[in-house]
Coordinates of C-alpha atoms in Angstrom, one line a residue:
X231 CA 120.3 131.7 -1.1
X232 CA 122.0 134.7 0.7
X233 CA 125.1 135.8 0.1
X234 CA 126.9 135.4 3.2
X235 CA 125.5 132.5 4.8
X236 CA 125.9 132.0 8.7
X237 CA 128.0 129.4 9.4
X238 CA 126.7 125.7 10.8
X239 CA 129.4 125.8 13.7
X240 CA 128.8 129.3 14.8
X241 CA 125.2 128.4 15.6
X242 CA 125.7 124.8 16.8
X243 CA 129.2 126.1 19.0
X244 CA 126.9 128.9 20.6
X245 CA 124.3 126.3 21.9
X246 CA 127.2 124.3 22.9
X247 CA 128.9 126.6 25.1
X248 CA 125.5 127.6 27.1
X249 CA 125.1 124.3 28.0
X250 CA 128.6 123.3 29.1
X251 CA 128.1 126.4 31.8
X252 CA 125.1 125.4 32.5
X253 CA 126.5 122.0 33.9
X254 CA 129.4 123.8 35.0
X255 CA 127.6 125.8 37.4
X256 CA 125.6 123.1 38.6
X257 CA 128.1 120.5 39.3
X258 CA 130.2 124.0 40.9
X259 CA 126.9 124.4 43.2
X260 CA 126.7 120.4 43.8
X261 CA 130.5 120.4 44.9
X262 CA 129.9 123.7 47.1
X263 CA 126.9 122.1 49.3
X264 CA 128.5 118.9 50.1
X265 CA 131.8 120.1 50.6
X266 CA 133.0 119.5 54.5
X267 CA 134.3 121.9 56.9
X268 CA 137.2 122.2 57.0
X269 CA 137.8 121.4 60.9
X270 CA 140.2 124.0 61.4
X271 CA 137.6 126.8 60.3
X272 CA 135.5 128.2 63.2
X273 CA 132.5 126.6 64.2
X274 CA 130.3 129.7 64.6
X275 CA 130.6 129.7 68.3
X276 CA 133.5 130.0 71.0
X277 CA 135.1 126.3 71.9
X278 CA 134.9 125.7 75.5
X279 CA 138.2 125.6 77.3
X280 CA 139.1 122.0 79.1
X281 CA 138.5 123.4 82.7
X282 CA 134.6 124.4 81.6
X283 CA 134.0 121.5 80.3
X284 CA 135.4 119.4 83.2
X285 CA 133.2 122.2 85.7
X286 CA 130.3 121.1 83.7
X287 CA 130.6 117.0 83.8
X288 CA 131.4 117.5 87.6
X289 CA 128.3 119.8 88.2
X290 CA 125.6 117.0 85.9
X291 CA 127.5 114.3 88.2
X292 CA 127.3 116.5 91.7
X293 CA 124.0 117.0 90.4
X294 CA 122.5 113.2 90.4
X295 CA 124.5 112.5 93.5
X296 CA 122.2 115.1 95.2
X297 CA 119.3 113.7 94.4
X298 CA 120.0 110.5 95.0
X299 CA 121.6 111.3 98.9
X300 CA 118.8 113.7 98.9
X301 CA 116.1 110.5 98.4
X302 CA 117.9 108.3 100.7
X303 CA 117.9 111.3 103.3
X304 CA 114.4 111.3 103.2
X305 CA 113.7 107.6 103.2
X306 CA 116.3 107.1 106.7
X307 CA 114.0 110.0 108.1
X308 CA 111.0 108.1 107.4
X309 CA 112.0 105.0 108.5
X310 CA 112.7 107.0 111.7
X311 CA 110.0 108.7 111.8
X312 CA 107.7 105.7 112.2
X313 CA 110.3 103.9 114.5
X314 CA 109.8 106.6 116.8
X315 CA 105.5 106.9 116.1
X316 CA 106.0 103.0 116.8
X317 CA 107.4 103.5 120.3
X318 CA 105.1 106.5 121.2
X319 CA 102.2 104.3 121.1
X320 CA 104.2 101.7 123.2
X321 CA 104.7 104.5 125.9
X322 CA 102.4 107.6 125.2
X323 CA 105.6 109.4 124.7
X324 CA 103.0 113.0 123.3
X325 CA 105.7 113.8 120.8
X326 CA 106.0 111.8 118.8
X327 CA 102.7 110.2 118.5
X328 CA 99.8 110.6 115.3
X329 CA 98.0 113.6 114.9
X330 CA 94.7 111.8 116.1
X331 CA 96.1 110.9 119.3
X332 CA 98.0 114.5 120.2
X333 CA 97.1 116.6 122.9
X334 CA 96.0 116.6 126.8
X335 CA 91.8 116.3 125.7
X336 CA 92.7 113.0 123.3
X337 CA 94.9 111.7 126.0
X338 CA 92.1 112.3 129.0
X339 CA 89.5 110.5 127.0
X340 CA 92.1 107.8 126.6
X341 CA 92.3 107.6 130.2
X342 CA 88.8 108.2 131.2
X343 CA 88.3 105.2 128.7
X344 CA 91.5 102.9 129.8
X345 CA 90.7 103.0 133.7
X346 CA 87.1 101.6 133.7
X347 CA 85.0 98.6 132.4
X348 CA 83.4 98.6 128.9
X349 CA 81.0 96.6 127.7
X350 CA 81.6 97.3 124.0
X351 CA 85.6 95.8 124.9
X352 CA 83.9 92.2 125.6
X353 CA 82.3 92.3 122.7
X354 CA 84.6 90.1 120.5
X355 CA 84.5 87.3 123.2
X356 CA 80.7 87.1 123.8
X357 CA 80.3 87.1 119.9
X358 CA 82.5 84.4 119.4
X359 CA 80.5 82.5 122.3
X360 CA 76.8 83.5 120.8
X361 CA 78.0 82.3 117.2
X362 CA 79.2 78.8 118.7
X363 CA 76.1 78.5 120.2
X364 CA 73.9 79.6 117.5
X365 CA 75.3 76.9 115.1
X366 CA 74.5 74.2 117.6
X367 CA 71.0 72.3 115.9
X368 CA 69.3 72.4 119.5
X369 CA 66.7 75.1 119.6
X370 CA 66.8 76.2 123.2
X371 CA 70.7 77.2 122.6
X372 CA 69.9 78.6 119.3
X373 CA 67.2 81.1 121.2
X374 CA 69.6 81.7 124.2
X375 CA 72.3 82.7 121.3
X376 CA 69.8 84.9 119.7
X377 CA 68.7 86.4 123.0
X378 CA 72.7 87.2 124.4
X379 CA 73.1 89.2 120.6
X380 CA 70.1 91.6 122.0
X381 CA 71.1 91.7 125.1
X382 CA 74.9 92.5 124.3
X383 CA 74.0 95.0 121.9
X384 CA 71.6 96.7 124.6
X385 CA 74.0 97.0 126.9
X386 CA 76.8 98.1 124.6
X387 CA 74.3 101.2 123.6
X388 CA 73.5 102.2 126.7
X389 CA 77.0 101.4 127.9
X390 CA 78.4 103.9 125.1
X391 CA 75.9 106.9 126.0
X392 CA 76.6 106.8 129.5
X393 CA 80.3 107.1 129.0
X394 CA 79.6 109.7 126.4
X395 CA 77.5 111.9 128.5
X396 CA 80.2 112.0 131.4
X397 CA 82.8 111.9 129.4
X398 CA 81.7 115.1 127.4
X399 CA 80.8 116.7 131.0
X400 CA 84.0 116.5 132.4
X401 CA 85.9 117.4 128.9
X402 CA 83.7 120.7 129.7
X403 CA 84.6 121.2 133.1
X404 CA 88.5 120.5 132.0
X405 CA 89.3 121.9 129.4
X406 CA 86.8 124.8 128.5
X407 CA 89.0 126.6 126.3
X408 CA 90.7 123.5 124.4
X409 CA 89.2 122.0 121.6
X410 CA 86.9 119.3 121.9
X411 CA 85.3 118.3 118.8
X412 CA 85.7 114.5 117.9
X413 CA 87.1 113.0 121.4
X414 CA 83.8 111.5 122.5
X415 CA 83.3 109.8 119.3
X416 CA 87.5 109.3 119.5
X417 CA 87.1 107.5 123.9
X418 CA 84.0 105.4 122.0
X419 CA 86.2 103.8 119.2
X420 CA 88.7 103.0 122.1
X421 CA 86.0 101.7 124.5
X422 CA 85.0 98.7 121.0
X423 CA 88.9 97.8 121.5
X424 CA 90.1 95.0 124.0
X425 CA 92.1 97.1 126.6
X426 CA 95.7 94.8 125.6
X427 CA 94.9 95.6 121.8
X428 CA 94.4 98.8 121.9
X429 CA 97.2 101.9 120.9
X430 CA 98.4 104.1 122.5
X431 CA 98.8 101.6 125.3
X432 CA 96.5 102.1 128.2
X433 CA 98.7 104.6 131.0
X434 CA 96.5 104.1 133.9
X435 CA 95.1 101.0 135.8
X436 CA 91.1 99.8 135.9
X437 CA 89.8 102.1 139.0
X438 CA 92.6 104.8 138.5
X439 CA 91.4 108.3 137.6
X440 CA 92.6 109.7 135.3

């Protein structure tokens, strides 16, 4: 046995003590990270005044309000954009009407079209008279009804080449600097129209040159 033993509550006191700082400092650090801010301490970053932040609302709001009268701009300027398109087919008013029907070539073929016969602007009729008579069960209509369809396209053909070749001949000797790709093909889609259907309204009369 030794002489001067240590004492029991020296060693069990020293323990002790470690661990009561030991959970001091962690209920210290526990307090520390959820403690609020205090809302009079500053925030890190400068408060805006009133009049900023009244500026900003009113330039967000300003903002949508734009866009929106900037949308309903656009949509009144449509809407009278195609009233005005609408009433330049009515009256070949030139400037307002589509792109397709613009300038003095497309306008000639118009004409050139507009102020003659066409076969090819009869066809609707005759086809509506050759399909009556091709559903009748009498076999002499049905072969007259089958003959008219050959004979109406004939015609039609030759009809179309004819006004194609003199159409294209005096495009030539009108306008031989102007552009004039696409208006035969543009007076032949016109000439398969019936004169009161078609747009831009027909300017000149049957037997009026152009």
């Amino acid at each position: 046995m030794p002489s001067h033993p240590v004492p029991l509550g020296f060693v069990f006191r020293s323990r002790a003590t470690k661990e009561e700082k030991a959970t001091v400092a962690a209920k210290a650090s526990l307090t520390d990270s959820k403690q609020i801010r205090d809302p009079q301490a500053k925030k890190g970053r400068p408060t805006p005044k009133r009049s900023e932040a009244q500026s900003q609302r009113r330039s967000v709001a300003n903002t949508t309000t734009s866009r929106k009268e900037a949308s309903k701009r656009q949509r009144d300027e449509r809407r009278a954009q195609l009233e005005r398109q609408r009433q330049a087919l009515a009256t070949g008013d030139e400037r307002y009407l589509p792109v397709r029907d613009k300038g003095p070539v497309r306008k000639f073929a118009r004409q050139f079209i507009d102020s003659r016969f066409n076969v090819a602007e009869f066809f609707l009729p005759m086809a509506v008279v050759i399909l009556v008579l091709s559903m009748v069960r009498v076999g002499s209509l049905q072969s007259i009804a089958l003959l008219l369809w050959l004979v109406v396209i004939v015609l039609i053909v030759l009809d179309s080449i004819v006004s194609g070749f003199r159409l294209k001949k005096k495009l030539a000797e009108r306008f031989p600097d102007e552009n004039r790709r696409g208006a035969v093909a543009y007076a032949l889609m016109r000439s398969l129209q019936m004169r009161r259907l078609r747009l831009p309204k027909p300017q000149v009369k049957r037997g009026e040159r152009p």
